[in-house]
Coordinates of C-alpha atoms in Angstrom, one line a residue:
M79 CA 1.4 -3.6 12.0
S80 CA -1.2 -1.3 10.4
A81 CA -0.2 1.1 7.6
R82 CA -1.0 4.0 9.9
L83 CA 1.4 2.8 12.7
S84 CA 4.2 1.8 10.4
G85 CA 4.0 5.1 8.6
R86 CA 4.2 7.0 11.9
L87 CA 7.1 4.8 13.2
A88 CA 9.1 5.6 10.0
R89 CA 8.5 9.3 10.5
L90 CA 9.4 9.2 14.2
L91 CA 12.7 7.4 13.4
N92 CA 13.6 10.2 11.0
L93 CA 12.6 13.2 13.2
V94 CA 15.6 13.3 15.5
P95 CA 18.3 13.4 12.7
Y96 CA 16.0 15.8 10.8
F97 CA 15.7 18.3 13.7
Q98 CA 19.4 17.9 14.5
A99 CA 20.1 19.0 10.9
H100 CA 17.6 21.9 11.2
P101 CA 17.9 23.4 14.7
G102 CA 15.3 26.0 15.6
I103 CA 13.0 25.2 12.6
S104 CA 9.3 25.9 13.1
A105 CA 6.6 23.3 13.2
V106 CA 5.0 24.8 10.0
E107 CA 8.3 24.6 8.1
A108 CA 9.0 21.0 9.3
A109 CA 5.5 20.0 8.3
R110 CA 5.9 21.4 4.8
D111 CA 9.2 19.5 4.4
L112 CA 7.9 16.2 5.8
G113 CA 4.5 16.3 4.1
V114 CA 2.3 16.3 7.2
T115 CA 0.3 18.9 9.2
P116 CA 1.9 21.1 12.0
K117 CA -0.5 19.4 14.4
Q118 CA 1.0 16.0 13.4
I119 CA 4.5 17.3 14.0
M120 CA 3.6 18.5 17.5
D121 CA 1.9 15.1 18.3
D122 CA 5.1 13.3 17.1
L123 CA 7.3 15.5 19.2
N124 CA 5.2 14.8 22.3
Q125 CA 5.6 11.1 21.5
L126 CA 9.4 11.4 21.0
W127 CA 9.7 13.2 24.3
V128 CA 8.8 9.9 26.1
C129 CA 11.0 7.6 24.0
G130 CA 14.6 6.5 24.5
L131 CA 16.8 3.7 25.6
P132 CA 15.6 0.7 27.6
G133 CA 15.2 1.6 31.3
Y134 CA 13.6 4.9 30.3
G135 CA 15.1 6.8 33.2
P136 CA 15.4 10.6 33.1
G137 CA 18.9 10.4 31.5
D138 CA 17.8 7.8 28.9
L139 CA 14.9 9.6 27.2
I140 CA 15.2 11.8 24.1
D141 CA 15.0 15.4 25.2
L142 CA 13.7 18.3 23.1
S143 CA 13.0 21.9 23.5
F144 CA 10.0 22.6 21.3
S145 CA 7.2 24.9 20.5
E146 CA 5.3 25.7 17.3
D147 CA 7.9 28.4 16.6
S148 CA 11.2 26.5 17.4
I149 CA 12.2 22.9 17.7
V150 CA 15.6 21.9 19.1
V151 CA 16.9 18.4 20.0
T152 CA 18.8 18.8 23.3
F153 CA 19.6 15.0 24.0
T154 CA 19.5 12.2 21.4
A155 CA 19.6 9.2 23.8
G156 CA 22.4 7.8 21.7
I157 CA 20.5 7.8 18.4
D158 CA 23.4 9.7 16.8
R159 CA 26.0 7.1 17.7
P160 CA 27.2 4.9 14.9
L161 CA 25.1 1.7 14.7
R162 CA 26.9 -1.6 15.4
L163 CA 25.1 -4.6 14.0
T164 CA 25.3 -8.1 15.4
S165 CA 25.6 -10.8 12.8
T166 CA 22.0 -11.7 13.4
E167 CA 20.9 -8.1 12.9
A168 CA 23.0 -7.8 9.7
T169 CA 21.6 -11.0 8.3
A170 CA 18.0 -9.7 9.0
L171 CA 18.8 -6.4 7.3
L172 CA 20.3 -8.1 4.3
V173 CA 17.2 -10.3 3.9
A174 CA 14.9 -7.3 4.2
L175 CA 16.9 -5.3 1.6
R176 CA 16.8 -8.1 -0.9
S177 CA 13.1 -8.4 -0.3
L178 CA 12.6 -4.7 -1.0
L179 CA 14.5 -5.2 -4.3
E180 CA 11.7 -7.5 -5.4
M181 CA 9.0 -4.8 -4.6
P182 CA 8.7 -2.4 -7.6
G183 CA 9.1 1.2 -6.8
V184 CA 10.0 0.9 -3.1
V185 CA 13.7 1.6 -3.4
E186 CA 16.2 2.5 -6.1
P187 CA 17.8 -0.8 -7.0
A188 CA 21.3 0.7 -7.3
A189 CA 21.1 2.3 -3.9
A190 CA 19.8 -0.9 -2.3
Q191 CA 22.5 -3.0 -3.9
S192 CA 25.1 -0.6 -2.8
A193 CA 23.8 -0.8 0.8
I194 CA 23.8 -4.6 0.6
A195 CA 27.4 -4.6 -0.6
K196 CA 28.5 -2.3 2.3
I197 CA 26.7 -4.3 4.9
E198 CA 28.3 -7.5 3.6
A199 CA 31.7 -6.0 3.6
A200 CA 31.3 -4.6 7.1
A201 CA 29.7 -7.7 8.6
G202 CA 31.9 -10.3 6.9
T203 CA 31.1 -13.9 6.3
A204 CA 29.3 -14.3 9.7
A205 CA 26.3 -12.3 8.5
T206 CA 26.3 -13.4 4.8
A207 CA 26.6 -17.2 5.3
D208 CA 22.9 -17.6 6.1
T209 CA 21.6 -15.3 3.4
P210 CA 20.8 -16.6 -0.1
D211 CA 23.0 -15.6 -3.0
A212 CA 21.8 -12.3 -4.4
G213 CA 22.2 -13.5 -8.0
P214 CA 22.5 -11.0 -10.9
A215 CA 22.0 -7.3 -10.3
V216 CA 18.3 -6.2 -10.2
T217 CA 17.3 -3.7 -12.8
E218 CA 14.3 -1.5 -12.2
N219 CA 11.1 -1.7 -14.4
P220 CA 11.1 1.6 -16.4
V221 CA 7.5 2.3 -15.5
A222 CA 8.1 1.8 -11.8
G223 CA 11.2 4.0 -12.1
R224 CA 9.2 6.8 -13.6
V225 CA 6.5 6.6 -11.0
R226 CA 9.1 6.7 -8.2
D227 CA 10.9 9.6 -9.9
A228 CA 7.6 11.5 -10.0
V229 CA 7.0 11.0 -6.3
R230 CA 10.5 12.1 -5.5
R231 CA 10.4 15.2 -7.6
G232 CA 6.7 16.1 -6.8
R233 CA 5.5 15.9 -10.4
A234 CA 2.1 14.9 -11.7
L235 CA 1.7 11.6 -13.7
D236 CA -0.3 10.5 -16.6
L237 CA -1.1 6.8 -15.9
T238 CA -2.4 4.0 -18.0
Y239 CA -3.9 1.7 -15.4
Y240 CA -5.7 -1.7 -15.3
S241 CA -8.5 -1.8 -12.7
A242 CA -9.1 -5.4 -11.7
S243 CA -12.4 -4.6 -10.0
R244 CA -13.7 -2.9 -13.2
D245 CA -11.9 -5.1 -15.7
T246 CA -10.9 -2.1 -17.7
V247 CA -7.8 -0.1 -18.7
S248 CA -8.1 3.6 -18.3
E249 CA -5.9 6.7 -18.6
R250 CA -5.9 9.3 -15.8
V251 CA -3.8 12.2 -14.5
V252 CA -2.9 11.8 -10.9
D253 CA -1.0 13.9 -8.3
P254 CA 1.3 11.5 -6.4
I255 CA 1.4 11.6 -2.6
R256 CA 3.7 8.7 -1.6
I257 CA 4.5 5.0 -2.2
V258 CA 3.2 2.5 0.3
L259 CA 3.6 -1.2 0.9
I260 CA 0.4 -3.0 1.8
D261 CA -0.1 -6.8 2.0
E262 CA 3.2 -7.5 0.2
H263 CA 2.2 -5.3 -2.8
T264 CA 3.5 -1.8 -3.7
Y265 CA 1.0 1.0 -4.3
L266 CA 1.2 4.5 -5.5
Q267 CA -1.1 6.7 -3.3
A268 CA -2.2 9.6 -5.3
W269 CA -5.0 12.1 -5.9
C270 CA -6.9 11.1 -9.0
R271 CA -8.2 14.1 -10.9
T272 CA -10.8 12.0 -12.7
A273 CA -12.3 10.5 -9.6
E274 CA -11.6 13.6 -7.5
G275 CA -10.4 11.5 -4.6
V276 CA -7.4 9.6 -3.2
R277 CA -6.8 6.3 -4.9
L278 CA -4.2 3.4 -4.5
F279 CA -2.6 2.2 -7.8
R280 CA -0.9 -1.1 -7.6
F281 CA 2.5 -1.0 -9.3
D282 CA 2.1 -4.2 -11.3
R283 CA -1.1 -2.9 -12.8
I284 CA 0.3 0.4 -14.1
D285 CA 0.8 -0.3 -17.8
D286 CA 2.5 3.0 -18.5
A287 CA 3.4 6.2 -16.8
T288 CA 4.5 9.6 -18.1
V289 CA 5.9 12.2 -15.8
L290 CA 4.3 15.6 -16.6
D291 CA 6.0 18.9 -16.6
E292 CA 3.8 20.3 -13.8
A293 CA 3.9 20.0 -10.0
A294 CA 1.8 17.5 -8.2
Q295 CA -0.8 19.4 -6.3
P296 CA -3.0 17.0 -4.2
P297 CA -5.5 18.9 -2.0
Q298 CA -4.5 19.4 1.6
R299 CA -7.3 17.1 2.8
A300 CA -5.6 14.3 0.8
L301 CA -2.4 14.7 2.8
T302 CA -3.9 14.4 6.3
G303 CA -4.4 11.0 8.0
D304 CA -4.1 7.5 6.7
E305 CA -7.8 6.6 6.1
H306 CA -7.1 6.5 2.4
L307 CA -4.8 3.5 2.8
E308 CA -7.8 1.1 2.8
L309 CA -7.5 -1.0 -0.3
F310 CA -11.2 -1.2 -0.9
E311 CA -13.7 1.6 -0.1
G312 CA -17.3 1.0 -0.8
D313 CA -18.8 3.1 -3.6
P314 CA -22.5 3.4 -3.1
A315 CA -22.9 4.2 -6.8
L316 CA -21.9 0.7 -7.8
P317 CA -24.3 -2.2 -8.0
A318 CA -24.2 -4.6 -5.1
A319 CA -24.4 -8.4 -5.2
R320 CA -25.7 -10.4 -2.2
L321 CA -23.8 -13.6 -1.9
R322 CA -24.1 -16.8 0.2
L323 CA -20.7 -18.4 0.9
D324 CA -20.4 -22.0 2.0
P325 CA -18.2 -22.7 5.0
G326 CA -15.3 -23.7 2.8
Y327 CA -15.4 -20.5 0.9
T328 CA -15.2 -17.9 3.7
W329 CA -11.6 -17.3 2.8
L330 CA -13.0 -15.0 0.2
L331 CA -13.6 -12.5 3.0
D332 CA -9.8 -12.0 3.1
Y333 CA -9.4 -11.4 -0.6
Y334 CA -12.4 -9.3 -1.8
P335 CA -14.1 -6.2 -0.4
L336 CA -17.1 -8.0 1.1
T337 CA -19.2 -6.0 3.5
D338 CA -22.4 -6.5 5.6
V339 CA -21.2 -9.9 6.5
E340 CA -23.7 -12.2 8.4
V341 CA -22.3 -15.4 9.8
F342 CA -24.6 -18.4 10.4
P343 CA -24.2 -21.3 12.9
D344 CA -23.1 -23.8 10.2
G345 CA -20.1 -21.6 9.3
S346 CA -21.6 -20.2 6.1
C347 CA -22.2 -16.5 5.7
E348 CA -23.9 -13.9 3.6
A349 CA -22.2 -10.8 2.4
V350 CA -22.3 -7.9 -0.1
L351 CA -19.8 -7.4 -2.9
R352 CA -20.0 -4.2 -5.0
Y353 CA -18.8 -4.4 -8.6
A354 CA -18.4 -2.1 -11.6
S355 CA -18.3 -4.7 -14.5
R356 CA -21.1 -7.3 -14.6
D357 CA -19.1 -9.4 -17.0
W358 CA -16.2 -9.5 -14.5
M359 CA -18.5 -10.4 -11.7
V360 CA -20.2 -13.2 -13.7
R361 CA -16.7 -14.7 -14.6
L362 CA -15.7 -14.5 -11.0
L363 CA -18.8 -16.2 -9.7
V364 CA -18.9 -19.0 -12.3
G365 CA -15.2 -19.7 -11.6
L366 CA -15.9 -20.1 -7.9
G367 CA -18.4 -22.9 -8.6
S368 CA -21.2 -24.1 -6.3
G369 CA -19.5 -22.8 -3.1
V370 CA -20.9 -19.3 -3.7
T371 CA -24.6 -18.6 -4.5
V372 CA -25.9 -15.3 -5.9
L373 CA -29.0 -14.2 -4.0
A374 CA -29.5 -10.8 -5.6
P375 CA -29.9 -8.8 -7.8
A376 CA -32.1 -10.8 -10.1
D377 CA -30.4 -9.8 -13.3
L378 CA -27.0 -11.0 -11.9
V379 CA -28.6 -14.3 -10.8
S380 CA -29.9 -14.8 -14.3
A381 CA -26.6 -13.9 -16.0
V382 CA -24.6 -16.3 -13.8
R383 CA -27.2 -19.1 -14.4
S384 CA -27.0 -18.4 -18.1
R385 CA -23.1 -18.4 -18.2
A386 CA -23.0 -21.6 -16.2
G387 CA -25.5 -23.3 -18.5
E388 CA -23.3 -22.3 -21.5
A389 CA -20.3 -23.8 -19.9
L390 CA -22.1 -27.1 -19.1
A391 CA -23.3 -27.2 -22.7
A392 CA -19.8 -26.7 -24.0
Y393 CA -18.5 -29.6 -21.9
A394 CA -21.4 -31.8 -23.1
A395 CA -20.6 -31.0 -26.7
L396 CA -16.9 -32.0 -26.1
D397 CA -18.0 -35.3 -24.6
A398 CA -20.3 -36.0 -27.5
A399 CA -17.6 -35.3 -30.0
E400 CA -15.1 -37.7 -28.5
P401 CA -15.1 -41.2 -30.1
P402 CA -16.1 -44.1 -27.8
A403 CA -13.2 -45.9 -26.1

């Protein structure tokens, strides 16, 4: 499921109990509370209006009375009834909660562990027999805890961050927007004041974080839509390498932000990879070996050839230093 769809699904699931707790609230007030636009609230309400229990007859659908001035839930289609989990559902939920504990910043460990204990107690041995032993209690990384706290309280952050693509560590002040899970990694989505744009910061690359005594104030345009959830966005200001990938190396397309891909009949392809640090790019290409050929620019071709020659010379020197068998 895409990040955009999963984010909307989570919001839709929360809307019915939210509007039950705030009868008559306006779309503007709800949008402010939920961190979206009034238009998004109205779009979500129109979607909820055609949702409900299987069968989807007139008496099964969620019913609402809503306008931009007032929103009231008139029929919940059973969403407010206590949930009864089967043993299979309880097992799946336990596995999911334990997986979330391993993702830094997603949940508060104490809260997740409390939920696990309650589900185990309610479901009994039927649901816990097939789940692995939870082991010792999980403690949260202090840095991840501070980031999550800043998101919860709406505070700006001073980050020390390692950028893999640039191979540098930098300090920057950011205005947190939310925490997202993409491709099994946790990211802080935030407005970076240095770059003046929305950026994703991977939790395991945040070396340090200080919560500032000022409110996070991302621009309104940063809060609308999910287009900023792409992990890699091409920066035309960065140099671009034109690469040829042998058929056995096309897996790189899934791991690096390669663009302008041209596939050939033999299964090989050519693509463009932008980079900020030439040293990082040279190390990457030399490490990949003969399966990837640099076609341009000329200075990168020369640097890769030179580094590969140095590596071969070092191996030759080692061979020469070894005594004959």
